[in-house]
């Protein structure tokens, strides 16, 4: 539908979005009704600002995903006898390992899924978290069914004494539980910088334990782990290349403190000369936060402000607070006798731009 409207608009038709026949009218109406049905969203009161409820469309998508993995665990998996619970637990574990590539595809900033569907990476992050919760559910089923079966047939002590899988499995399960708990909004938002570092390190440890847990006779299952690791390094490589290109000639940033604890940042970049509405960059000013970067939406257009990038940042804590405090100190140090406008304080900056749909 969209390509036909674009062609009609290019042809200067007075009503480019109008349907031309009953079939396109029906199809357009069906699409519109379906799209509208996905928009409703519950907004919690100010008392529960930490509670984030996705739109109804995302909830439907998550329920479909949950139903799919549960169907894959239980469908045609009713083996009789002593192997019944083992078969259920083993299939749940294979499905959990198979989620690793999807988990990492949804986590990257150079997001391949986002590039295909036209959705920005931060909007896909909610799906990343729910895939991790799906993995936790699958591994819980794996552990529960295996343990129940061993206990039912009196094999629990024998398994723990002779098999090397249970200790590594328990450790991997504990790490995945830790990753899910620390990803909850109140914890993640409160300690975000610490969260990012420990999240990466914990996941590396989790992958290592999964590789140790998988039996040597099931080498084919490790393909999913190798694929996930490859996806992660591909994302890092693309981001490194993009970062290097955008900063091969370092930009300069001008800071100006505004009323309301707001800082206006003007970045003169020699590399970034075009962007789309809603795009943002990861802005880093080493003097004010070495190794830190902050997402900032571009408030200007390529044709305004001589092509410079303008950002308006509200001072919160950490990096944004240091920016505002530095701009205020340097700005008030200028003598009031000058009839010229206050000179904007300058410091070096680097920007790693991520373009959004």
mmCIF file of C-alpha atoms in Angstrom:
data_model
loop_
_atom_site.group_PDB
_atom_site.id
_atom_site.type_symbol
_atom_site.label_atom_id
_atom_site.label_comp_id
_atom_site.label_asym_id
_atom_site.label_seq_id
_atom_site.Cartn_x
_atom_site.Cartn_y
_atom_site.Cartn_z
ATOM 1 C CA UNK A 1 0.000 0.000 0.000
ATOM 2 C CA UNK A 2 2.723 2.459 0.889
ATOM 3 C CA UNK A 3 4.589 2.168 -2.470
ATOM 4 C CA UNK A 4 1.355 2.851 -4.381
ATOM 5 C CA UNK A 5 0.696 5.981 -2.271
ATOM 6 C CA UNK A 6 4.237 7.186 -2.872
ATOM 7 C CA UNK A 7 3.834 6.717 -6.633
ATOM 8 C CA UNK A 8 0.487 8.531 -6.533
ATOM 9 C CA UNK A 9 2.004 11.423 -4.585
ATOM 10 C CA UNK A 10 4.900 11.621 -7.060
ATOM 11 C CA UNK A 11 2.326 11.850 -9.856
ATOM 12 C CA UNK A 12 0.720 14.874 -8.069
ATOM 13 C CA UNK A 13 -2.639 13.181 -7.559
ATOM 14 C CA UNK A 14 -4.994 15.196 -5.373
ATOM 15 C CA UNK A 15 -5.788 12.210 -3.117
ATOM 16 C CA UNK A 16 -2.789 9.874 -3.237
ATOM 17 C CA UNK A 17 -3.992 7.790 -0.284
ATOM 18 C CA UNK A 18 -7.466 7.105 -1.719
ATOM 19 C CA UNK A 19 -8.247 3.484 -2.660
ATOM 20 C CA UNK A 20 -8.880 2.907 -6.371
ATOM 21 C CA UNK A 21 -11.180 -0.141 -6.188
ATOM 22 C CA UNK A 22 -13.263 -2.162 -3.683
ATOM 23 C CA UNK A 23 -10.461 -4.660 -3.074
ATOM 24 C CA UNK A 24 -7.917 -1.999 -2.073
ATOM 25 C CA UNK A 25 -10.614 -0.307 0.026
ATOM 26 C CA UNK A 26 -11.241 -3.554 1.911
ATOM 27 C CA UNK A 27 -7.523 -4.308 2.262
ATOM 28 C CA UNK A 28 -6.731 -0.768 3.411
ATOM 29 C CA UNK A 29 -9.564 -0.836 5.945
ATOM 30 C CA UNK A 30 -8.472 -4.218 7.304
ATOM 31 C CA UNK A 31 -4.883 -3.031 7.700
ATOM 32 C CA UNK A 32 -6.011 0.204 9.376
ATOM 33 C CA UNK A 33 -8.285 -1.597 11.858
ATOM 34 C CA UNK A 34 -5.572 -4.147 12.679
ATOM 35 C CA UNK A 35 -3.011 -1.397 13.180
ATOM 36 C CA UNK A 36 -5.311 0.618 15.418
ATOM 37 C CA UNK A 37 -5.995 -2.461 17.556
ATOM 38 C CA UNK A 38 -2.291 -2.724 18.441
ATOM 39 C CA UNK A 39 -2.010 0.847 19.784
ATOM 40 C CA UNK A 40 -3.881 0.807 23.155
ATOM 41 C CA UNK A 41 -1.553 0.969 26.138
ATOM 42 C CA UNK A 42 -2.103 1.081 29.875
ATOM 43 C CA UNK A 43 -0.241 3.966 31.511
ATOM 44 C CA UNK A 44 0.367 3.446 35.249
ATOM 45 C CA UNK A 45 -0.174 6.284 37.688
ATOM 46 C CA UNK A 46 2.714 8.408 38.890
ATOM 47 C CA UNK A 47 2.997 6.138 41.940
ATOM 48 C CA UNK A 48 4.273 3.298 39.731
ATOM 49 C CA UNK A 49 6.458 5.086 37.189
ATOM 50 C CA UNK A 50 8.831 2.118 37.206
ATOM 51 C CA UNK A 51 6.096 -0.117 35.777
ATOM 52 C CA UNK A 52 6.251 -0.141 31.970
ATOM 53 C CA UNK A 53 3.372 -1.853 30.175
ATOM 54 C CA UNK A 54 3.962 -2.419 26.433
ATOM 55 C CA UNK A 55 1.283 -1.540 23.852
ATOM 56 C CA UNK A 56 -1.335 -4.182 23.132
ATOM 57 C CA UNK A 57 0.382 -5.141 19.866
ATOM 58 C CA UNK A 58 3.621 -5.969 21.686
ATOM 59 C CA UNK A 59 1.678 -7.985 24.264
ATOM 60 C CA UNK A 60 0.046 -10.011 21.468
ATOM 61 C CA UNK A 61 3.457 -10.625 19.914
ATOM 62 C CA UNK A 62 4.899 -11.777 23.246
ATOM 63 C CA UNK A 63 1.934 -14.107 23.911
ATOM 64 C CA UNK A 64 2.384 -15.593 20.438
ATOM 65 C CA UNK A 65 6.071 -16.170 21.143
ATOM 66 C CA UNK A 66 5.294 -17.795 24.497
ATOM 67 C CA UNK A 67 2.639 -20.052 22.940
ATOM 68 C CA UNK A 68 5.087 -21.058 20.191
ATOM 69 C CA UNK A 69 7.885 -22.174 22.493
ATOM 70 C CA UNK A 70 5.453 -24.011 24.769
ATOM 71 C CA UNK A 71 3.955 -25.818 21.774
ATOM 72 C CA UNK A 72 7.439 -26.805 20.620
ATOM 73 C CA UNK A 73 8.198 -28.259 24.070
ATOM 74 C CA UNK A 74 5.049 -30.350 24.504
ATOM 75 C CA UNK A 75 3.795 -31.190 21.005
ATOM 76 C CA UNK A 76 4.513 -34.800 19.935
ATOM 77 C CA UNK A 77 6.699 -35.276 22.985
ATOM 78 C CA UNK A 78 4.783 -37.837 25.019
ATOM 79 C CA UNK A 79 7.292 -40.665 25.362
ATOM 80 C CA UNK A 80 6.042 -43.405 27.659
ATOM 81 C CA UNK A 81 7.978 -44.923 30.522
ATOM 82 C CA UNK A 82 11.042 -43.746 32.380
ATOM 83 C CA UNK A 83 12.154 -41.463 29.537
ATOM 84 C CA UNK A 84 8.983 -39.321 29.660
ATOM 85 C CA UNK A 85 10.283 -36.559 31.917
ATOM 86 C CA UNK A 86 13.767 -36.720 30.428
ATOM 87 C CA UNK A 87 12.418 -36.124 26.932
ATOM 88 C CA UNK A 88 10.433 -33.095 28.083
ATOM 89 C CA UNK A 89 13.422 -31.646 29.940
ATOM 90 C CA UNK A 90 15.885 -32.260 27.103
ATOM 91 C CA UNK A 91 13.668 -30.646 24.472
ATOM 92 C CA UNK A 92 13.142 -27.599 26.702
ATOM 93 C CA UNK A 93 16.926 -27.258 27.085
ATOM 94 C CA UNK A 94 17.587 -27.499 23.318
ATOM 95 C CA UNK A 95 14.955 -24.835 22.693
ATOM 96 C CA UNK A 96 16.567 -22.603 25.337
ATOM 97 C CA UNK A 97 19.973 -22.884 23.646
ATOM 98 C CA UNK A 98 18.347 -22.174 20.271
ATOM 99 C CA UNK A 99 17.104 -18.802 21.629
ATOM 100 C CA UNK A 100 20.668 -17.435 22.005
ATOM 101 C CA UNK A 101 20.985 -16.139 18.383
ATOM 102 C CA UNK A 102 17.551 -14.464 18.614
ATOM 103 C CA UNK A 103 18.467 -12.992 22.001
ATOM 104 C CA UNK A 104 21.618 -11.372 20.583
ATOM 105 C CA UNK A 105 19.957 -10.307 17.335
ATOM 106 C CA UNK A 106 17.491 -8.262 19.398
ATOM 107 C CA UNK A 107 20.175 -6.738 21.639
ATOM 108 C CA UNK A 108 22.548 -5.112 19.140
ATOM 109 C CA UNK A 109 22.571 -1.439 18.232
ATOM 110 C CA UNK A 110 23.552 -2.311 14.656
ATOM 111 C CA UNK A 111 20.366 -4.350 14.619
ATOM 112 C CA UNK A 112 19.787 -6.596 11.612
ATOM 113 C CA UNK A 113 16.149 -7.279 12.555
ATOM 114 C CA UNK A 114 15.544 -3.548 12.948
ATOM 115 C CA UNK A 115 17.074 -2.902 9.523
ATOM 116 C CA UNK A 116 14.741 -5.474 7.950
ATOM 117 C CA UNK A 117 11.486 -4.376 9.617
ATOM 118 C CA UNK A 118 12.258 -0.648 9.896
ATOM 119 C CA UNK A 119 12.134 -0.505 13.705
ATOM 120 C CA UNK A 120 14.820 1.172 15.806
ATOM 121 C CA UNK A 121 16.947 -0.967 18.104
ATOM 122 C CA UNK A 122 15.733 0.544 21.397
ATOM 123 C CA UNK A 123 12.128 -0.378 20.538
ATOM 124 C CA UNK A 124 13.243 -3.976 19.984
ATOM 125 C CA UNK A 125 14.924 -4.113 23.377
ATOM 126 C CA UNK A 126 11.676 -5.067 25.112
ATOM 127 C CA UNK A 127 11.597 -8.181 22.921
ATOM 128 C CA UNK A 128 15.219 -8.899 23.875
ATOM 129 C CA UNK A 129 14.269 -8.928 27.554
ATOM 130 C CA UNK A 130 11.251 -11.169 26.982
ATOM 131 C CA UNK A 131 13.257 -13.673 24.942
ATOM 132 C CA UNK A 132 15.605 -13.859 27.948
ATOM 133 C CA UNK A 133 12.584 -14.539 30.168
ATOM 134 C CA UNK A 134 11.453 -17.198 27.710
ATOM 135 C CA UNK A 135 14.887 -18.804 28.036
ATOM 136 C CA UNK A 136 14.552 -18.698 31.822
ATOM 137 C CA UNK A 137 11.166 -20.437 31.579
ATOM 138 C CA UNK A 138 12.570 -23.136 29.280
ATOM 139 C CA UNK A 139 15.578 -23.791 31.510
ATOM 140 C CA UNK A 140 13.273 -23.922 34.550
ATOM 141 C CA UNK A 141 11.244 -26.611 32.769
ATOM 142 C CA UNK A 142 14.462 -28.423 31.866
ATOM 143 C CA UNK A 143 15.726 -28.419 35.442
ATOM 144 C CA UNK A 144 12.317 -29.252 36.897
ATOM 145 C CA UNK A 145 11.533 -32.197 34.616
ATOM 146 C CA UNK A 146 15.033 -33.667 34.858
ATOM 147 C CA UNK A 147 15.070 -33.424 38.648
ATOM 148 C CA UNK A 148 11.548 -34.823 38.992
ATOM 149 C CA UNK A 149 12.363 -37.775 36.757
ATOM 150 C CA UNK A 150 15.613 -38.554 38.575
ATOM 151 C CA UNK A 151 13.884 -38.357 41.951
ATOM 152 C CA UNK A 152 10.929 -40.458 40.780
ATOM 153 C CA UNK A 153 13.175 -43.333 39.725
ATOM 154 C CA UNK A 154 15.738 -42.976 42.517
ATOM 155 C CA UNK A 155 18.546 -41.643 40.309
ATOM 156 C CA UNK A 156 19.102 -38.221 41.873
ATOM 157 C CA UNK A 157 22.140 -39.120 43.991
ATOM 158 C CA UNK A 158 23.700 -41.170 41.195
ATOM 159 C CA UNK A 159 23.384 -38.291 38.710
ATOM 160 C CA UNK A 160 25.009 -35.771 41.055
ATOM 161 C CA UNK A 161 27.840 -38.160 41.918
ATOM 162 C CA UNK A 162 28.692 -39.403 38.423
ATOM 163 C CA UNK A 163 27.544 -36.724 35.939
ATOM 164 C CA UNK A 164 29.409 -33.438 35.407
ATOM 165 C CA UNK A 165 26.364 -31.702 33.874
ATOM 166 C CA UNK A 166 24.319 -30.838 37.023
ATOM 167 C CA UNK A 167 26.871 -28.436 38.644
ATOM 168 C CA UNK A 168 27.483 -26.448 35.450
ATOM 169 C CA UNK A 169 23.756 -26.466 34.708
ATOM 170 C CA UNK A 170 22.889 -25.068 38.142
ATOM 171 C CA UNK A 171 25.551 -22.354 37.742
ATOM 172 C CA UNK A 172 24.264 -21.376 34.281
ATOM 173 C CA UNK A 173 20.683 -21.326 35.602
ATOM 174 C CA UNK A 174 21.705 -19.076 38.498
ATOM 175 C CA UNK A 175 23.461 -16.664 36.143
ATOM 176 C CA UNK A 176 20.459 -16.484 33.798
ATOM 177 C CA UNK A 177 18.214 -15.805 36.792
ATOM 178 C CA UNK A 178 20.617 -13.042 37.886
ATOM 179 C CA UNK A 179 20.596 -11.529 34.370
ATOM 180 C CA UNK A 180 16.798 -11.432 34.361
ATOM 181 C CA UNK A 181 16.484 -9.967 37.858
ATOM 182 C CA UNK A 182 19.043 -7.198 37.277
ATOM 183 C CA UNK A 183 17.302 -6.328 33.983
ATOM 184 C CA UNK A 184 14.082 -5.347 35.761
ATOM 185 C CA UNK A 185 13.320 -1.665 35.224
ATOM 186 C CA UNK A 186 13.776 -0.364 38.811
ATOM 187 C CA UNK A 187 17.229 -1.977 39.139
ATOM 188 C CA UNK A 188 18.331 -1.275 35.570
ATOM 189 C CA UNK A 189 17.361 2.381 35.675
ATOM 190 C CA UNK A 190 18.784 3.012 39.132
ATOM 191 C CA UNK A 191 22.247 1.566 38.444
ATOM 192 C CA UNK A 192 22.399 1.720 34.652
ATOM 193 C CA UNK A 193 26.150 2.210 34.167
ATOM 194 C CA UNK A 194 26.947 -0.645 36.556
ATOM 195 C CA UNK A 195 24.173 -2.708 34.972
ATOM 196 C CA UNK A 196 25.695 -2.503 31.483
ATOM 197 C CA UNK A 197 29.152 -3.704 32.585
ATOM 198 C CA UNK A 198 27.926 -6.547 34.792
ATOM 199 C CA UNK A 199 25.325 -7.570 32.180
ATOM 200 C CA UNK A 200 27.989 -8.155 29.529
ATOM 201 C CA UNK A 201 30.357 -9.943 31.917
ATOM 202 C CA UNK A 202 27.557 -12.110 33.337
ATOM 203 C CA UNK A 203 26.415 -13.117 29.871
ATOM 204 C CA UNK A 204 29.971 -14.095 28.860
ATOM 205 C CA UNK A 205 30.138 -16.290 31.970
ATOM 206 C CA UNK A 206 26.701 -17.722 31.133
ATOM 207 C CA UNK A 207 27.810 -18.697 27.610
ATOM 208 C CA UNK A 208 30.952 -20.337 29.016
ATOM 209 C CA UNK A 209 28.907 -22.395 31.491
ATOM 210 C CA UNK A 210 26.422 -23.403 28.792
ATOM 211 C CA UNK A 211 29.315 -24.692 26.657
ATOM 212 C CA UNK A 212 30.647 -26.656 29.643
ATOM 213 C CA UNK A 213 27.157 -27.986 30.422
ATOM 214 C CA UNK A 214 26.383 -29.291 26.924
ATOM 215 C CA UNK A 215 27.435 -32.940 26.661
ATOM 216 C CA UNK A 216 30.312 -33.813 24.275
ATOM 217 C CA UNK A 217 27.969 -36.093 22.333
ATOM 218 C CA UNK A 218 25.712 -33.144 21.410
ATOM 219 C CA UNK A 219 28.174 -31.010 19.472
ATOM 220 C CA UNK A 220 25.451 -30.050 16.975
ATOM 221 C CA UNK A 221 23.680 -28.056 19.699
ATOM 222 C CA UNK A 222 26.704 -25.775 20.069
ATOM 223 C CA UNK A 223 26.006 -24.337 16.623
ATOM 224 C CA UNK A 224 23.406 -22.079 18.263
ATOM 225 C CA UNK A 225 25.982 -20.757 20.717
ATOM 226 C CA UNK A 226 28.563 -20.179 17.965
ATOM 227 C CA UNK A 227 25.932 -18.399 15.853
ATOM 228 C CA UNK A 228 25.027 -16.115 18.756
ATOM 229 C CA UNK A 229 28.677 -15.252 19.427
ATOM 230 C CA UNK A 230 29.170 -14.512 15.729
ATOM 231 C CA UNK A 231 26.133 -12.192 15.717
ATOM 232 C CA UNK A 232 27.496 -10.319 18.730
ATOM 233 C CA UNK A 233 30.914 -9.747 17.159
ATOM 234 C CA UNK A 234 29.312 -8.716 13.860
ATOM 235 C CA UNK A 235 27.343 -6.058 15.737
ATOM 236 C CA UNK A 236 30.518 -4.817 17.463
ATOM 237 C CA UNK A 237 32.426 -4.740 14.181
ATOM 238 C CA UNK A 238 29.728 -2.702 12.413
ATOM 239 C CA UNK A 239 29.539 -0.257 15.335
ATOM 240 C CA UNK A 240 33.338 0.102 15.464
ATOM 241 C CA UNK A 241 33.540 0.838 11.730
ATOM 242 C CA UNK A 242 30.727 3.367 11.990
ATOM 243 C CA UNK A 243 32.236 4.991 15.081
ATOM 244 C CA UNK A 244 35.646 5.247 13.400
ATOM 245 C CA UNK A 245 34.166 6.824 10.266
ATOM 246 C CA UNK A 246 32.092 9.391 12.157
ATOM 247 C CA UNK A 247 35.015 10.402 14.339
ATOM 248 C CA UNK A 248 37.964 10.184 11.958
ATOM 249 C CA UNK A 249 37.979 13.977 12.166
ATOM 250 C CA UNK A 250 37.004 14.800 15.768
ATOM 251 C CA UNK A 251 34.104 17.193 16.248
ATOM 252 C CA UNK A 252 33.911 20.112 18.677
ATOM 253 C CA UNK A 253 31.041 20.812 21.049
ATOM 254 C CA UNK A 254 29.789 24.165 22.347
ATOM 255 C CA UNK A 255 27.956 24.110 25.672
ATOM 256 C CA UNK A 256 25.458 26.697 26.883
ATOM 257 C CA UNK A 257 23.514 26.487 30.154
ATOM 258 C CA UNK A 258 19.813 27.361 29.853
ATOM 259 C CA UNK A 259 17.090 27.898 32.428
ATOM 260 C CA UNK A 260 15.492 24.848 33.964
ATOM 261 C CA UNK A 261 18.721 22.821 34.362
ATOM 262 C CA UNK A 262 18.958 22.392 30.603
ATOM 263 C CA UNK A 263 22.116 22.410 28.496
ATOM 264 C CA UNK A 264 22.219 23.324 24.823
ATOM 265 C CA UNK A 265 24.979 21.480 22.977
ATOM 266 C CA UNK A 266 26.054 22.459 19.478
ATOM 267 C CA UNK A 267 28.319 19.952 17.743
ATOM 268 C CA UNK A 268 30.281 20.931 14.653
ATOM 269 C CA UNK A 269 30.972 17.668 12.877
ATOM 270 C CA UNK A 270 32.866 17.368 9.622
ATOM 271 C CA UNK A 271 31.584 13.842 8.996
ATOM 272 C CA UNK A 272 27.910 13.931 9.933
ATOM 273 C CA UNK A 273 26.056 16.093 7.461
ATOM 274 C CA UNK A 274 22.753 14.291 6.949
ATOM 275 C CA UNK A 275 20.259 12.530 9.205
ATOM 276 C CA UNK A 276 16.569 11.753 9.372
ATOM 277 C CA UNK A 277 13.975 13.161 11.811
ATOM 278 C CA UNK A 278 14.130 11.430 15.177
ATOM 279 C CA UNK A 279 17.738 10.308 14.758
ATOM 280 C CA UNK A 280 19.982 10.275 17.783
ATOM 281 C CA UNK A 281 23.677 9.988 18.521
ATOM 282 C CA UNK A 282 25.718 8.615 21.363
ATOM 283 C CA UNK A 283 27.498 11.740 22.532
ATOM 284 C CA UNK A 284 30.799 11.422 24.377
ATOM 285 C CA UNK A 285 32.818 14.300 25.855
ATOM 286 C CA UNK A 286 35.966 12.681 27.304
ATOM 287 C CA UNK A 287 36.787 15.638 29.564
ATOM 288 C CA UNK A 288 33.455 15.256 31.339
ATOM 289 C CA UNK A 289 33.150 11.488 31.371
ATOM 290 C CA UNK A 290 35.914 9.291 30.017
ATOM 291 C CA UNK A 291 34.542 6.171 28.371
ATOM 292 C CA UNK A 292 30.944 7.334 28.765
ATOM 293 C CA UNK A 293 28.439 8.112 26.046
ATOM 294 C CA UNK A 294 24.925 9.445 26.323
ATOM 295 C CA UNK A 295 22.078 9.039 23.800
ATOM 296 C CA UNK A 296 20.856 12.420 22.595
ATOM 297 C CA UNK A 297 18.147 13.154 20.037
ATOM 298 C CA UNK A 298 19.167 15.613 17.327
ATOM 299 C CA UNK A 299 16.990 18.728 17.692
ATOM 300 C CA UNK A 300 18.111 20.390 14.435
ATOM 301 C CA UNK A 301 17.785 19.587 10.745
ATOM 302 C CA UNK A 302 20.651 19.204 8.256
ATOM 303 C CA UNK A 303 19.678 22.515 6.631
ATOM 304 C CA UNK A 304 19.563 24.539 9.888
ATOM 305 C CA UNK A 305 22.315 25.934 12.130
ATOM 306 C CA UNK A 306 24.858 25.729 9.304
ATOM 307 C CA UNK A 307 24.609 21.950 9.340
ATOM 308 C CA UNK A 308 25.624 21.650 13.012
ATOM 309 C CA UNK A 309 23.952 19.175 15.340
ATOM 310 C CA UNK A 310 21.918 20.728 18.169
ATOM 311 C CA UNK A 311 21.021 18.836 21.345
ATOM 312 C CA UNK A 312 18.924 19.924 24.314
ATOM 313 C CA UNK A 313 19.786 17.825 27.387
ATOM 314 C CA UNK A 314 17.978 17.969 30.713
ATOM 315 C CA UNK A 315 20.365 17.676 33.653
ATOM 316 C CA UNK A 316 19.691 14.546 35.656
ATOM 317 C CA UNK A 317 22.693 12.875 37.238
ATOM 318 C CA UNK A 318 26.117 11.681 36.212
ATOM 319 C CA UNK A 319 27.152 12.692 32.697
ATOM 320 C CA UNK A 320 24.339 15.180 31.964
ATOM 321 C CA UNK A 321 24.793 16.821 35.370
ATOM 322 C CA UNK A 322 28.522 17.296 34.766
ATOM 323 C CA UNK A 323 27.798 18.829 31.363
ATOM 324 C CA UNK A 324 25.336 21.331 32.806
ATOM 325 C CA UNK A 325 27.555 22.190 35.765
ATOM 326 C CA UNK A 326 30.572 22.790 33.495
ATOM 327 C CA UNK A 327 28.549 24.956 31.116
ATOM 328 C CA UNK A 328 27.210 27.026 34.031
ATOM 329 C CA UNK A 329 30.645 27.561 35.597
ATOM 330 C CA UNK A 330 32.344 28.586 32.374
ATOM 331 C CA UNK A 331 29.434 30.770 31.309
ATOM 332 C CA UNK A 332 29.289 32.763 34.576
ATOM 333 C CA UNK A 333 33.065 33.319 34.469
ATOM 334 C CA UNK A 334 32.634 35.748 31.547
ATOM 335 C CA UNK A 335 32.644 39.407 32.641
ATOM 336 C CA UNK A 336 29.188 41.009 32.585
ATOM 337 C CA UNK A 337 30.620 44.297 31.204
ATOM 338 C CA UNK A 338 30.870 42.761 27.736
ATOM 339 C CA UNK A 339 28.137 43.936 25.348
ATOM 340 C CA UNK A 340 28.515 40.848 23.202
ATOM 341 C CA UNK A 341 26.570 37.668 23.750
ATOM 342 C CA UNK A 342 28.021 35.227 26.220
ATOM 343 C CA UNK A 343 30.604 33.105 24.490
ATOM 344 C CA UNK A 344 29.729 29.444 24.517
ATOM 345 C CA UNK A 345 32.254 27.295 26.336
ATOM 346 C CA UNK A 346 33.977 24.777 24.102
ATOM 347 C CA UNK A 347 35.399 21.327 24.668
ATOM 348 C CA UNK A 348 36.274 18.388 22.422
ATOM 349 C CA UNK A 349 33.548 15.805 21.717
ATOM 350 C CA UNK A 350 33.124 12.603 19.811
ATOM 351 C CA UNK A 351 29.848 11.299 18.437
ATOM 352 C CA UNK A 352 28.861 7.808 17.385
ATOM 353 C CA UNK A 353 25.691 8.277 15.334
ATOM 354 C CA UNK A 354 22.952 5.703 15.059
ATOM 355 C CA UNK A 355 20.355 6.504 12.407
ATOM 356 C CA UNK A 356 16.767 5.591 13.163
ATOM 357 C CA UNK A 357 13.863 4.779 10.947
#
